[in-house]
PDB file of C-alpha atoms in Angstrom:
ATOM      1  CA  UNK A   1      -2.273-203.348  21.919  1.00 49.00           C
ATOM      2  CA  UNK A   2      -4.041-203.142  18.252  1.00 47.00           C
ATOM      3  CA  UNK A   3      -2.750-200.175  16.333  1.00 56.00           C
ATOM      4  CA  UNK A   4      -6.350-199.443  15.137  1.00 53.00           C
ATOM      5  CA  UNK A   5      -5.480-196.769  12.450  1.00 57.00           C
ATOM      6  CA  UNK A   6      -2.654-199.294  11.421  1.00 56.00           C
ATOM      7  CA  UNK A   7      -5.586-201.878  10.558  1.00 55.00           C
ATOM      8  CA  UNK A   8      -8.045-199.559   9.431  1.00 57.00           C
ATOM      9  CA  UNK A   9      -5.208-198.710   6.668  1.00 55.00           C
ATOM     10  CA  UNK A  10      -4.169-202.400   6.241  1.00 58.00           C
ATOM     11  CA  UNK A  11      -8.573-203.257   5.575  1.00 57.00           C
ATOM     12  CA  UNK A  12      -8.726-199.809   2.909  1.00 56.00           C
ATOM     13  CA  UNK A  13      -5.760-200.532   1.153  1.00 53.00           C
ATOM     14  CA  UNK A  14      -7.058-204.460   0.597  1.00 58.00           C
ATOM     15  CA  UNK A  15     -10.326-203.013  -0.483  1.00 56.00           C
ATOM     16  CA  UNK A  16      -9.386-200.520  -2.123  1.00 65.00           C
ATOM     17  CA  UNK A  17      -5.793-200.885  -3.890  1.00 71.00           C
ATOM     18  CA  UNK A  18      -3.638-197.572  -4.373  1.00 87.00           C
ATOM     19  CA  UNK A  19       0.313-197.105  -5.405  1.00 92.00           C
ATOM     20  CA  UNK A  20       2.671-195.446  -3.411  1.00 94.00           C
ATOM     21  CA  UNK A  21       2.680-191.855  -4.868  1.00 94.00           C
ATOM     22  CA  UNK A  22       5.853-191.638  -5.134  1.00 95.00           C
ATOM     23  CA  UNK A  23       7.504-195.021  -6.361  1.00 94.00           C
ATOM     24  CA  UNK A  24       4.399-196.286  -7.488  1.00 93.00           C
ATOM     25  CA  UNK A  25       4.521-199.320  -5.355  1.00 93.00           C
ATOM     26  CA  UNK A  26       1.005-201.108  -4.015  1.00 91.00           C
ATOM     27  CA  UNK A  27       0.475-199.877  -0.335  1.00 90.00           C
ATOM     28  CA  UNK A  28      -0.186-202.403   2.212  1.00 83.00           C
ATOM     29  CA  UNK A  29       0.357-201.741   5.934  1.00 78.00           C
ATOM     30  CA  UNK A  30       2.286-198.231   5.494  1.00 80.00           C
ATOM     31  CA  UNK A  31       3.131-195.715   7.486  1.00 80.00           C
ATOM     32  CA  UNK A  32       0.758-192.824   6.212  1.00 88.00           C
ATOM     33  CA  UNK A  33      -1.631-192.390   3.048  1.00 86.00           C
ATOM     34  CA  UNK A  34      -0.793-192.602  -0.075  1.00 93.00           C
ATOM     35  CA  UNK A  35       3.258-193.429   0.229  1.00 94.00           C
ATOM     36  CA  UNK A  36       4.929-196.594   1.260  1.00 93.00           C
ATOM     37  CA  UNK A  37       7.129-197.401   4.246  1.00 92.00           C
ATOM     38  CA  UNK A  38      10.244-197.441   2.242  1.00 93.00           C
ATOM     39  CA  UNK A  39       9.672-194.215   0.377  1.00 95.00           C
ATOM     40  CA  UNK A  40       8.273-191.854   3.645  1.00 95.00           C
ATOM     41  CA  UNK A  41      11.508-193.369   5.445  1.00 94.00           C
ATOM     42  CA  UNK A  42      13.652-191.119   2.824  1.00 95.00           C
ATOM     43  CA  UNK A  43      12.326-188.111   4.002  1.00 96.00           C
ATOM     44  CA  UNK A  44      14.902-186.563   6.568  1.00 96.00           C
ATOM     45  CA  UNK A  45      15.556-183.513   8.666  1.00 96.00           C
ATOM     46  CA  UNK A  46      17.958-180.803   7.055  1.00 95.00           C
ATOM     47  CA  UNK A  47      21.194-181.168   8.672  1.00 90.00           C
ATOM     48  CA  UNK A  48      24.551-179.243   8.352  1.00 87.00           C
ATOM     49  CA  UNK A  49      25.259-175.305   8.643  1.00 90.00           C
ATOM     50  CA  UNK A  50      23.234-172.417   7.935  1.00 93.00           C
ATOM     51  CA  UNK A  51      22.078-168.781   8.089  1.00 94.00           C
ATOM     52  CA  UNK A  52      21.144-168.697  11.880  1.00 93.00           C
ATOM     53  CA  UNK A  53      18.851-165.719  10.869  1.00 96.00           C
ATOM     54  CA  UNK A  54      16.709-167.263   8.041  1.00 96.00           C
ATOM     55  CA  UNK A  55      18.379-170.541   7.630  1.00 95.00           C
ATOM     56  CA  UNK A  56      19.361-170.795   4.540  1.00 94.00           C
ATOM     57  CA  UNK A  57      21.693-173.914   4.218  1.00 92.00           C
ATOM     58  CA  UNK A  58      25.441-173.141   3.615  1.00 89.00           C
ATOM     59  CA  UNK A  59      27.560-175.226   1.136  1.00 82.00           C
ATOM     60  CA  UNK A  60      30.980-175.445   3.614  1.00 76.00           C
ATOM     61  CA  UNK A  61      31.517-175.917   7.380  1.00 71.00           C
ATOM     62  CA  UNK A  62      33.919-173.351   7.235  1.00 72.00           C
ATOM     63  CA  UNK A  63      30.655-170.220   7.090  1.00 65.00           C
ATOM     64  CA  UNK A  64      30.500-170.873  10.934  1.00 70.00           C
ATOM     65  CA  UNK A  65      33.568-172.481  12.037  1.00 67.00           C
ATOM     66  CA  UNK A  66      35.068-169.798  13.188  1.00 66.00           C
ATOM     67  CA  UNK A  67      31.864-166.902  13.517  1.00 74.00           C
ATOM     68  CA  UNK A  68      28.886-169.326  14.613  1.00 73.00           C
ATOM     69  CA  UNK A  69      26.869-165.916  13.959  1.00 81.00           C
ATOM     70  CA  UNK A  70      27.775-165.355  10.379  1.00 85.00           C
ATOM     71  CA  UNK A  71      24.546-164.249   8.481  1.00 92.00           C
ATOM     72  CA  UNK A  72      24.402-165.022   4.959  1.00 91.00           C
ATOM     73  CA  UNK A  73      24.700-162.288   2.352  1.00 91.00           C
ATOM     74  CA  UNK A  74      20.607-161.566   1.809  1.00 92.00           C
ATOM     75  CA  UNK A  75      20.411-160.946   5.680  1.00 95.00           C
ATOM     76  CA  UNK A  76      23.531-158.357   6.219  1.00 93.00           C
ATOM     77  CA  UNK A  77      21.526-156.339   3.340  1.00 93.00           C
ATOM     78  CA  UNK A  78      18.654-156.694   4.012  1.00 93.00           C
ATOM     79  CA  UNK A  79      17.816-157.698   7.580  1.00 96.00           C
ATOM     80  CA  UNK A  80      14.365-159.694   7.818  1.00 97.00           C
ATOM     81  CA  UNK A  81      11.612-158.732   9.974  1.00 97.00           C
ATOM     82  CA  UNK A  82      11.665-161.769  11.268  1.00 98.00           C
ATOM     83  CA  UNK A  83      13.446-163.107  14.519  1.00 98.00           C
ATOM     84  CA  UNK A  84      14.625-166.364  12.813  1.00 98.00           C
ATOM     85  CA  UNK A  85      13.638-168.579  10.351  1.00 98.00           C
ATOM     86  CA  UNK A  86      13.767-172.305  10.501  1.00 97.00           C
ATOM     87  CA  UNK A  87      12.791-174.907   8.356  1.00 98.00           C
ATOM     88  CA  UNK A  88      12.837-178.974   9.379  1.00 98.00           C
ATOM     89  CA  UNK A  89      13.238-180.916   5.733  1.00 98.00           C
ATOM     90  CA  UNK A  90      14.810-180.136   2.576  1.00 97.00           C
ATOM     91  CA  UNK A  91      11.749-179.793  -0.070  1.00 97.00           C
ATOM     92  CA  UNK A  92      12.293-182.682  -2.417  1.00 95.00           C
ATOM     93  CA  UNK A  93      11.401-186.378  -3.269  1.00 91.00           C
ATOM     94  CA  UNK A  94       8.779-188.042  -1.197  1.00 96.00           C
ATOM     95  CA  UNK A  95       8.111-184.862   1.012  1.00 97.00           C
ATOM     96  CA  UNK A  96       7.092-182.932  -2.515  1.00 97.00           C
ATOM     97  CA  UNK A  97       4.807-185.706  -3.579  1.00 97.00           C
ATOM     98  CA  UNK A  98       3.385-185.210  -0.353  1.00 97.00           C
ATOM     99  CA  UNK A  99       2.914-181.446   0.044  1.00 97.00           C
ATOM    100  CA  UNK A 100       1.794-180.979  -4.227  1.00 96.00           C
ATOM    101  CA  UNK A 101      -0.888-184.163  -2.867  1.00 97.00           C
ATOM    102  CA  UNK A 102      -2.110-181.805  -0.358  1.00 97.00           C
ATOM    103  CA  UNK A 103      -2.299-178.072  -2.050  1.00 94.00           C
ATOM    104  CA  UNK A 104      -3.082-179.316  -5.121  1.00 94.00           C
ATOM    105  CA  UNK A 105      -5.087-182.386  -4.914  1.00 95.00           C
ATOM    106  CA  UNK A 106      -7.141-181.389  -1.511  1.00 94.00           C
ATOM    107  CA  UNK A 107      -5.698-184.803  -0.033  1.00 95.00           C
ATOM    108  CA  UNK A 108      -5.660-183.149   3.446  1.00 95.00           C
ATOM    109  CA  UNK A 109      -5.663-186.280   5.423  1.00 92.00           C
ATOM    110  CA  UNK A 110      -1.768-186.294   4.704  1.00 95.00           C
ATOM    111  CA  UNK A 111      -1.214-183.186   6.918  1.00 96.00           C
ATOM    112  CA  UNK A 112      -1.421-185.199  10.079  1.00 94.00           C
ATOM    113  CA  UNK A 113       1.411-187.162   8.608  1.00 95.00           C
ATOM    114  CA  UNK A 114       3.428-184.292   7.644  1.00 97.00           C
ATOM    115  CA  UNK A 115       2.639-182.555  11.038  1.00 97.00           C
ATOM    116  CA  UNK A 116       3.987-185.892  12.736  1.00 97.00           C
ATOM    117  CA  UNK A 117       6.949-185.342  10.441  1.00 97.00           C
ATOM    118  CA  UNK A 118       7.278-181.877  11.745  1.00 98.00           C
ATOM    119  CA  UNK A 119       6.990-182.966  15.498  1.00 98.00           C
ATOM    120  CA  UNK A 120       9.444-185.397  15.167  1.00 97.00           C
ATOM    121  CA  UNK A 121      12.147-182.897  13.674  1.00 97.00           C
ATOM    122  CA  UNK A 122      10.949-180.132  16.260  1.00 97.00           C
ATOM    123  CA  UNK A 123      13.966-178.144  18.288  1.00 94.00           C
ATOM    124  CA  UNK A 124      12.880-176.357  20.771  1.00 94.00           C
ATOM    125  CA  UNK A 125      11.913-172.113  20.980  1.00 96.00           C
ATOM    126  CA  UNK A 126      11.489-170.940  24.441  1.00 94.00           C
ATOM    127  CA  UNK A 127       8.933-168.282  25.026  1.00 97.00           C
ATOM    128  CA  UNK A 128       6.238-168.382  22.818  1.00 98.00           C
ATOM    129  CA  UNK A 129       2.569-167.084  23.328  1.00 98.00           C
ATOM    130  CA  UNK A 130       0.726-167.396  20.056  1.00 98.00           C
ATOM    131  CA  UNK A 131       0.810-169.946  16.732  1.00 98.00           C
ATOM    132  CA  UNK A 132      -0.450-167.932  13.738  1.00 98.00           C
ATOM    133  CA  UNK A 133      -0.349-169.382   9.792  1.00 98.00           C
ATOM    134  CA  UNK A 134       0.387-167.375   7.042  1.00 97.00           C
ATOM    135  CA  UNK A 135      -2.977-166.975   5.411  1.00 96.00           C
ATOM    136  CA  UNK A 136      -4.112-167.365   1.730  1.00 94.00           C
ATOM    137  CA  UNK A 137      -6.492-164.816   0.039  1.00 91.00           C
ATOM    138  CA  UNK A 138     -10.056-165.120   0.261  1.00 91.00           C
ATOM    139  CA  UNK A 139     -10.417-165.956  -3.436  1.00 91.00           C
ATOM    140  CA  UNK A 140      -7.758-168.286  -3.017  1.00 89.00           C
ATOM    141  CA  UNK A 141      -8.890-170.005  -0.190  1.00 91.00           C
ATOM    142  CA  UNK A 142     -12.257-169.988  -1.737  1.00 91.00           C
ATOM    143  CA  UNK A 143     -10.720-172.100  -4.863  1.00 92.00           C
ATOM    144  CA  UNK A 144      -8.414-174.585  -2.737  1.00 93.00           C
ATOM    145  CA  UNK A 145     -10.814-174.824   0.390  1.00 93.00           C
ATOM    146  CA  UNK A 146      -8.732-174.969   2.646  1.00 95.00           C
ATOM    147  CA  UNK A 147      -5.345-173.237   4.151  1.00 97.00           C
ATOM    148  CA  UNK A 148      -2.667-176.256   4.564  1.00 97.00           C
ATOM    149  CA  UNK A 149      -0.298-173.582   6.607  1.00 97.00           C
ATOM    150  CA  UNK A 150      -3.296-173.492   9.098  1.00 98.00           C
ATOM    151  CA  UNK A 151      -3.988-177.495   9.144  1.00 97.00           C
ATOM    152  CA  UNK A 152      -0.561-177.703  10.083  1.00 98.00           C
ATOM    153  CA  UNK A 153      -0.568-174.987  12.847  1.00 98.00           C
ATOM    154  CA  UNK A 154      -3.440-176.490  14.572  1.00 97.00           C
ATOM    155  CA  UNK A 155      -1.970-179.716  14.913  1.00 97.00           C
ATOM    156  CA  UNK A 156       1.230-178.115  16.240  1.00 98.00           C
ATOM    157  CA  UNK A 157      -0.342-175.656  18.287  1.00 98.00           C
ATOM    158  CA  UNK A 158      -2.382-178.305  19.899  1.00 98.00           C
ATOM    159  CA  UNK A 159       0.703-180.514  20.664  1.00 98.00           C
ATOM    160  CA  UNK A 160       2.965-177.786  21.519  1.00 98.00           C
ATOM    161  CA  UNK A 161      -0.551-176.151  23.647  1.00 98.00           C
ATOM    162  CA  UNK A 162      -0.463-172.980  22.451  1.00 98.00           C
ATOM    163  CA  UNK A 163      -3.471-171.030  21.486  1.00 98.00           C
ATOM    164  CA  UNK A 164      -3.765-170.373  17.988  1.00 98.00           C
ATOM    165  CA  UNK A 165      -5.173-167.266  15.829  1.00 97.00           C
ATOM    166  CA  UNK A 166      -6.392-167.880  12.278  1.00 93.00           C
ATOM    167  CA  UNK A 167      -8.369-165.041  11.206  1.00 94.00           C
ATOM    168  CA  UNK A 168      -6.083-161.878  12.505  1.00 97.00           C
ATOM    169  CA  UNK A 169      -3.156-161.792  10.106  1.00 97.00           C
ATOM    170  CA  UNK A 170      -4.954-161.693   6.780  1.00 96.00           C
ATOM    171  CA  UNK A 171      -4.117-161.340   3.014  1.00 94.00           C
ATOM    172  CA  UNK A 172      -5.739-158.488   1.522  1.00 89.00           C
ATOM    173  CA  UNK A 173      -4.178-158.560  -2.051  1.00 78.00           C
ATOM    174  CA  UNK A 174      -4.557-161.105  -4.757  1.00 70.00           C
ATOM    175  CA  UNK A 175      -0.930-161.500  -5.985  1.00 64.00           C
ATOM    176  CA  UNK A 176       0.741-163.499  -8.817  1.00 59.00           C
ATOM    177  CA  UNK A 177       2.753-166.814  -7.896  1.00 59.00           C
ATOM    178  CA  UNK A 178       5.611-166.030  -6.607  1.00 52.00           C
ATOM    179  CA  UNK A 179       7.258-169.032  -8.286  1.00 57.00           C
ATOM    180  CA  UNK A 180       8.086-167.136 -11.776  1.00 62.00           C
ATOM    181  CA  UNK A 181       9.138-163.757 -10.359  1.00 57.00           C
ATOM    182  CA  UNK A 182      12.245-162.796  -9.858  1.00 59.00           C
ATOM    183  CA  UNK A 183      13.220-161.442  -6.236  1.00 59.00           C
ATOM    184  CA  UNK A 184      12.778-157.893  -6.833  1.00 61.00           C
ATOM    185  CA  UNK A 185       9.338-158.419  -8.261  1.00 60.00           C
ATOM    186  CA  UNK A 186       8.557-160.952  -5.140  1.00 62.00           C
ATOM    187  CA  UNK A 187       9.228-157.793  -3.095  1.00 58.00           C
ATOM    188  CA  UNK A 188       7.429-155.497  -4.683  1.00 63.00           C
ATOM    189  CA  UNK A 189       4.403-158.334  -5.449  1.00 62.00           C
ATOM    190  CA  UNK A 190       3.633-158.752  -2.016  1.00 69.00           C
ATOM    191  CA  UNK A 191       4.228-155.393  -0.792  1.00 69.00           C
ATOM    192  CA  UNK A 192       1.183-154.331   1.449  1.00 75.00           C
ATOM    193  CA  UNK A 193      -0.087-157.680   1.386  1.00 86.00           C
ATOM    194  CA  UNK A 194      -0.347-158.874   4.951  1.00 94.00           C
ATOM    195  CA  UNK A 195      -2.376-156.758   7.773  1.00 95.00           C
ATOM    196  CA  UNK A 196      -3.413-157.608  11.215  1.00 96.00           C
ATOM    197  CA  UNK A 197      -7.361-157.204  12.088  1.00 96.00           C
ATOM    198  CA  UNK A 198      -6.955-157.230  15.887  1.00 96.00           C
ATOM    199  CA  UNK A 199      -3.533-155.678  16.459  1.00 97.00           C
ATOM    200  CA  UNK A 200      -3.887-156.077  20.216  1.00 97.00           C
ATOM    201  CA  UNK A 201      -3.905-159.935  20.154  1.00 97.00           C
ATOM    202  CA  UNK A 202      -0.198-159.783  19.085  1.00 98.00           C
ATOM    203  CA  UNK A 203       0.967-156.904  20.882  1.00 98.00           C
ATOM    204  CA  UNK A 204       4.072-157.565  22.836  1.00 98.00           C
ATOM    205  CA  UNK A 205       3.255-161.338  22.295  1.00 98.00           C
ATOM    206  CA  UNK A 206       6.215-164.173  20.949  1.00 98.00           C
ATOM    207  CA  UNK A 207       4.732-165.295  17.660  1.00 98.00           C
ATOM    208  CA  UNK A 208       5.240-168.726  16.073  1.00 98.00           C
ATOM    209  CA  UNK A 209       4.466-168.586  12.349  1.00 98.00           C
ATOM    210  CA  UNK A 210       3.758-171.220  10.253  1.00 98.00           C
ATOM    211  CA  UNK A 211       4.031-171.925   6.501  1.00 98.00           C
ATOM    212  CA  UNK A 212       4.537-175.015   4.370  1.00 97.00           C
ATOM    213  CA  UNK A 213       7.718-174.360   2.232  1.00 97.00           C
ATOM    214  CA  UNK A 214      10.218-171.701   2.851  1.00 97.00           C
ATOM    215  CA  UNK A 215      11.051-170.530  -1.166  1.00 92.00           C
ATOM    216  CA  UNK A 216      13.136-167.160  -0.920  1.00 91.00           C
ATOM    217  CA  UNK A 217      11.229-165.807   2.619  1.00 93.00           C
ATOM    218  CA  UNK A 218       9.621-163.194   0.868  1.00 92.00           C
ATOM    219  CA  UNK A 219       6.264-164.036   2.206  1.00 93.00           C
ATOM    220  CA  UNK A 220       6.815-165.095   5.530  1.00 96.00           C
ATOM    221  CA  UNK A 221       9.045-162.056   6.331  1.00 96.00           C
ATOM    222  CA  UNK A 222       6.285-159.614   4.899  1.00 95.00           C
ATOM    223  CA  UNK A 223       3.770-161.084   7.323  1.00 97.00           C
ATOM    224  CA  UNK A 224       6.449-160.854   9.938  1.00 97.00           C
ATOM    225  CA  UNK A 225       7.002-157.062   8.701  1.00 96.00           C
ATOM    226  CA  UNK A 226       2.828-156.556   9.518  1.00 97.00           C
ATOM    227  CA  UNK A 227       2.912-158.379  12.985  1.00 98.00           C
ATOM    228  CA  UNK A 228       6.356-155.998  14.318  1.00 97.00           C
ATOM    229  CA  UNK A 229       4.510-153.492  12.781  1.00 96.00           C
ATOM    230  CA  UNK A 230       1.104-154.074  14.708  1.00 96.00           C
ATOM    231  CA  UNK A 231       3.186-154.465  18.025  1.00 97.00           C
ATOM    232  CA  UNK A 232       4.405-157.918  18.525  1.00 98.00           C
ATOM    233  CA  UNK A 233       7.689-159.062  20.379  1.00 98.00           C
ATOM    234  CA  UNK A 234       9.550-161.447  18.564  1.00 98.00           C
ATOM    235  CA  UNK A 235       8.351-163.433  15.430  1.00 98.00           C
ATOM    236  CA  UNK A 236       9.630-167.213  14.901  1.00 98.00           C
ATOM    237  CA  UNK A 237       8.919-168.957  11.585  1.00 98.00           C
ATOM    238  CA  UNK A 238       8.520-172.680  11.225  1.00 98.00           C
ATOM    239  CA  UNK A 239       8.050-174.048   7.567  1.00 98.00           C
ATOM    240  CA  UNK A 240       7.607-177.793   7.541  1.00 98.00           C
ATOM    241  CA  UNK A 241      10.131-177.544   4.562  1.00 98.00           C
ATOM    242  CA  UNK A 242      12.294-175.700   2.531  1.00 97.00           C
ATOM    243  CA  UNK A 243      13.429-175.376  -0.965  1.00 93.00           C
ATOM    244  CA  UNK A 244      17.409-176.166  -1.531  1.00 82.00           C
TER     245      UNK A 244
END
């Protein structure tokens, strides 16, 4: 059978010539936009021990070997509101390129790609009723237009059928990036941040929540901290990847 998309790629690339964003490479019959076969093939699912609360990676075997429960030392401080955090790849090389395209360059016919890339790294969580994204603020949103946490989710809510809410949890403050604060100020930056417009969608409900990159969990456990607080059961969060 023809692969369709496969020579719809194959006729754009020969009219239109573009490099591999990563390795710079001219793309031919490749496996998504804008990144060759060879350099999408690098991208692979984090492996190896970690956190089984917010999965942060550890740097020995040993951390579970003999307590397979063994939280690292952010969570036995400071417990997360969330149920568990997961994320599928390590945020580097080819899977950077890829997200910074997207966010930052509005090249949102990648997210298929990196939802495929999700799928294919998916481990099961029985149980759940309801896919939500973390949202952006409206002026932020307004700037970027549109939320690649909720591009993803609806491609992974549809495969996974789930029904999916985008417009309950929302972000009511306009905070700094959180990528030059230090943790304490990440706390207290995003304090507040998150509230929950129809509380009774999520109440008593099993919540997937979705994000692109997992940095220190600051966000993703403050909207998890406004959807316990609004009533819901147990909150799972996703992030396509995370930073290492």
């Amino acid at each position: 059978m023809i692969d369709l998309r496969s020579l719809s790629r194959r006729m754009l690339n020969t009219l239109l010539p573009i490099d591999c964003a990563s390795c710079g490479v001219a793309l031919t019959n490749d496996p998504v936009s804008f990144f060759c076969t060879t350099c999408w093939g690098t991208i692979r699912p984090l492996r190896g021990p970690a956190c089984p609360r917010c999965g942060r990676p550890f740097s020995s075997t040993v951390a579970l070997q003999y307590s397979p429960h063994h939280l690292c030392g952010d969570c036995r401080r400071r417990p997360p509101s969330f149920t568990t955090a997961r994320s599928l790849f390590p945020y580097d090389s080819s899977l950077r390129d890829a997200i910074h395209l997207v966010k930052y360059r509005g090249k949102v016919a990648l997210t298929s790609g990196l939802a495929d890339l999700m799928k294919g790294a998916w481990r099961e969580i029985p149980g759940l009723e309801l896919v939500i994204p973390v949202p952006l603020h409206p002026a932020r949103l307004t700037k970027r237009e549109f939320n690649q946490a909720l591009l993803l989710a609806d491609n992974l809510a549809a495969w996974l059928g789930l029904p999916i809410s985008y417009n309950n949890l929302v972000r009511v403050r306009a905070t700094a990036p959180q990528t030059d604060l230090t943790r304490a100020q990440r706390l207290k930056n995003l304090r507040r941040s998150f509230v929950l417009r129809h509380p009774r969608e999520v109440a008593g409900k099993r919540i997937l929540l979705l994000d692109d990159v997992f940095t220190t969990g600051t966000t993703v456990n403050e909207c998890a901290k406004a959807l316990r607080k609004a009533g819901s059961a147990d909150v799972y969060v996703v992030t396509l990847a995370r930073t290492v």
